Amino acid sequence: MLRFARIALALMLATLAGCGGQGTPPSDAPDAAHVPPPPDVGDIAHYNGCKSLPTRALSPYETCLVDRLKAAACTPAADCVLTCLASPDGTEVGGGCDHVCFGYNVRHQWKDRPNAMDECPGR
């Protein structure tokens, strides 16, 4: 019985000690300090009523698009595009705001894509 108690105590101590290497990441794991943050595409997860204000200078195409989208009825898809255009990084994402709003991350349908996105010159 004493022998069993000693073995049990040794196992508990080994478990508490963690058997070494605790908290040490593998040498091939990326350093969290060097992982860049995701692009800032604005608050596209919420309906903002087409009231997002640009945080950067807009191109003539983007200015035309913002003007046309704000003049039309504010749909959730139009709001997503406006929010993306107003953000610092939305147009820098591969595929631009089309990809951001109608790609995999947001569930807007291509059929809901605002016509104004094809009506402005200079794209």
mmCIF file of C-alpha atoms in Angstrom:
data_model
loop_
_atom_site.group_PDB
_atom_site.id
_atom_site.type_symbol
_atom_site.label_atom_id
_atom_site.label_comp_id
_atom_site.label_asym_id
_atom_site.label_seq_id
_atom_site.Cartn_x
_atom_site.Cartn_y
_atom_site.Cartn_z
ATOM 1 C CA MET A 1 0.000 0.000 0.000
ATOM 2 C CA LEU A 2 2.848 2.360 0.819
ATOM 3 C CA ARG A 3 4.437 1.556 -2.502
ATOM 4 C CA PHE A 4 1.193 2.507 -4.317
ATOM 5 C CA ALA A 5 1.016 5.805 -2.407
ATOM 6 C CA ARG A 6 4.626 6.662 -3.391
ATOM 7 C CA ILE A 7 3.909 5.944 -7.069
ATOM 8 C CA ALA A 8 0.732 8.014 -6.958
ATOM 9 C CA LEU A 9 2.599 10.895 -5.282
ATOM 10 C CA ALA A 10 5.376 10.723 -7.883
ATOM 11 C CA LEU A 11 2.823 10.848 -10.724
ATOM 12 C CA MET A 12 1.048 13.844 -9.178
ATOM 13 C CA LEU A 13 4.335 15.712 -8.734
ATOM 14 C CA ALA A 14 5.339 14.981 -12.326
ATOM 15 C CA THR A 15 1.978 16.282 -13.522
ATOM 16 C CA LEU A 16 2.292 19.464 -11.461
ATOM 17 C CA ALA A 17 5.840 20.023 -12.688
ATOM 18 C CA GLY A 18 4.584 19.855 -16.263
ATOM 19 C CA CYS A 19 7.366 17.539 -17.396
ATOM 20 C CA GLY A 20 9.416 20.498 -18.717
ATOM 21 C CA GLY A 21 9.006 22.646 -21.803
ATOM 22 C CA GLN A 22 5.768 24.184 -20.591
ATOM 23 C CA GLY A 23 4.863 27.377 -22.448
ATOM 24 C CA THR A 24 7.749 27.131 -24.916
ATOM 25 C CA PRO A 25 6.515 27.426 -28.509
ATOM 26 C CA PRO A 26 8.010 25.175 -31.139
ATOM 27 C CA SER A 27 10.959 26.768 -32.921
ATOM 28 C CA ASP A 28 9.077 26.889 -36.238
ATOM 29 C CA ALA A 29 6.023 28.714 -34.790
ATOM 30 C CA PRO A 30 5.605 32.330 -36.009
ATOM 31 C CA ASP A 31 6.329 35.030 -33.471
ATOM 32 C CA ALA A 32 3.024 36.739 -32.610
ATOM 33 C CA ALA A 33 4.760 40.121 -32.574
ATOM 34 C CA HIS A 34 5.623 39.733 -36.283
ATOM 35 C CA VAL A 35 2.195 38.705 -37.580
ATOM 36 C CA PRO A 36 0.634 41.733 -39.314
ATOM 37 C CA PRO A 37 -2.906 42.732 -38.354
ATOM 38 C CA PRO A 38 -5.696 42.093 -40.856
ATOM 39 C CA PRO A 39 -6.569 44.970 -43.200
ATOM 40 C CA ASP A 40 -8.971 47.590 -41.843
ATOM 41 C CA VAL A 41 -12.005 47.296 -44.136
ATOM 42 C CA GLY A 42 -14.361 49.176 -41.817
ATOM 43 C CA ASP A 43 -17.266 47.927 -39.753
ATOM 44 C CA ILE A 44 -18.811 45.836 -42.513
ATOM 45 C CA ALA A 45 -20.433 43.436 -40.048
ATOM 46 C CA HIS A 46 -22.994 46.062 -38.997
ATOM 47 C CA TYR A 47 -25.487 48.166 -40.938
ATOM 48 C CA ASN A 48 -24.281 51.776 -40.688
ATOM 49 C CA GLY A 49 -27.075 53.455 -42.676
ATOM 50 C CA CYS A 50 -24.691 54.542 -45.474
ATOM 51 C CA LYS A 51 -23.209 57.160 -43.135
ATOM 52 C CA SER A 52 -19.567 56.023 -43.031
ATOM 53 C CA LEU A 53 -17.198 58.909 -43.669
ATOM 54 C CA PRO A 54 -13.984 58.373 -45.664
ATOM 55 C CA THR A 55 -10.795 58.150 -43.620
ATOM 56 C CA ARG A 56 -8.600 58.609 -46.698
ATOM 57 C CA ALA A 57 -8.534 60.529 -49.977
ATOM 58 C CA LEU A 58 -10.840 59.008 -52.573
ATOM 59 C CA SER A 59 -10.092 58.533 -56.264
ATOM 60 C CA PRO A 60 -12.461 60.139 -58.803
ATOM 61 C CA TYR A 61 -14.065 56.708 -59.374
ATOM 62 C CA GLU A 62 -14.573 56.213 -55.633
ATOM 63 C CA THR A 63 -15.996 59.725 -55.236
ATOM 64 C CA CYS A 64 -18.481 59.038 -58.049
ATOM 65 C CA LEU A 65 -19.396 55.722 -56.468
ATOM 66 C CA VAL A 66 -19.907 57.238 -53.003
ATOM 67 C CA ASP A 67 -22.093 60.015 -54.457
ATOM 68 C CA ARG A 68 -24.258 57.560 -56.418
ATOM 69 C CA LEU A 69 -24.607 55.100 -53.562
ATOM 70 C CA LYS A 70 -25.583 57.823 -51.088
ATOM 71 C CA ALA A 71 -28.172 59.181 -53.542
ATOM 72 C CA ALA A 72 -29.799 55.752 -53.993
ATOM 73 C CA ALA A 73 -31.747 53.762 -51.427
ATOM 74 C CA CYS A 74 -29.393 52.534 -48.716
ATOM 75 C CA THR A 75 -29.415 48.760 -48.932
ATOM 76 C CA PRO A 76 -27.232 46.541 -46.723
ATOM 77 C CA ALA A 77 -25.076 45.747 -49.771
ATOM 78 C CA ALA A 78 -24.645 49.463 -50.622
ATOM 79 C CA ASP A 79 -23.819 50.179 -46.977
ATOM 80 C CA CYS A 80 -21.123 47.509 -47.045
ATOM 81 C CA VAL A 81 -19.552 49.027 -50.169
ATOM 82 C CA LEU A 82 -19.651 52.552 -48.703
ATOM 83 C CA THR A 83 -18.174 51.356 -45.412
ATOM 84 C CA CYS A 84 -15.432 49.501 -47.259
ATOM 85 C CA LEU A 85 -14.639 52.507 -49.495
ATOM 86 C CA ALA A 86 -14.461 54.782 -46.447
ATOM 87 C CA SER A 87 -12.031 52.469 -44.653
ATOM 88 C CA PRO A 88 -8.244 52.807 -44.781
ATOM 89 C CA ASP A 89 -7.552 49.417 -46.401
ATOM 90 C CA GLY A 90 -10.744 48.176 -48.111
ATOM 91 C CA THR A 91 -9.628 48.945 -51.653
ATOM 92 C CA GLU A 92 -6.190 47.425 -50.989
ATOM 93 C CA VAL A 93 -7.630 43.947 -50.409
ATOM 94 C CA GLY A 94 -7.276 41.716 -53.460
ATOM 95 C CA GLY A 95 -10.478 42.253 -55.428
ATOM 96 C CA GLY A 96 -11.225 45.502 -53.556
ATOM 97 C CA CYS A 97 -14.588 46.195 -52.006
ATOM 98 C CA ASP A 98 -16.254 43.728 -54.404
ATOM 99 C CA HIS A 99 -14.290 40.956 -52.701
ATOM 100 C CA VAL A 100 -14.810 42.393 -49.224
ATOM 101 C CA CYS A 101 -18.595 42.770 -49.546
ATOM 102 C CA PHE A 102 -19.526 39.993 -51.940
ATOM 103 C CA GLY A 103 -16.781 37.451 -51.253
ATOM 104 C CA TYR A 104 -16.486 34.837 -48.564
ATOM 105 C CA ASN A 105 -16.497 37.056 -45.450
ATOM 106 C CA VAL A 106 -19.856 38.788 -45.939
ATOM 107 C CA ARG A 107 -23.016 37.112 -47.070
ATOM 108 C CA HIS A 108 -24.225 39.715 -49.555
ATOM 109 C CA GLN A 109 -25.307 38.142 -52.821
ATOM 110 C CA TRP A 110 -23.880 39.212 -56.173
ATOM 111 C CA LYS A 111 -27.443 39.900 -57.326
ATOM 112 C CA ASP A 112 -27.634 42.611 -54.619
ATOM 113 C CA ARG A 113 -24.460 44.353 -55.840
ATOM 114 C CA PRO A 114 -25.343 48.027 -56.513
ATOM 115 C CA ASN A 115 -25.504 48.993 -60.211
ATOM 116 C CA ALA A 116 -23.600 52.187 -59.406
ATOM 117 C CA MET A 117 -20.448 50.085 -59.086
ATOM 118 C CA ASP A 118 -20.515 49.619 -62.870
ATOM 119 C CA GLU A 119 -21.842 53.077 -63.803
ATOM 120 C CA CYS A 120 -18.943 55.254 -62.629
ATOM 121 C CA PRO A 121 -16.164 55.894 -65.179
ATOM 122 C CA GLY A 122 -12.480 55.313 -64.574
ATOM 123 C CA ARG A 123 -12.548 52.041 -62.748
#
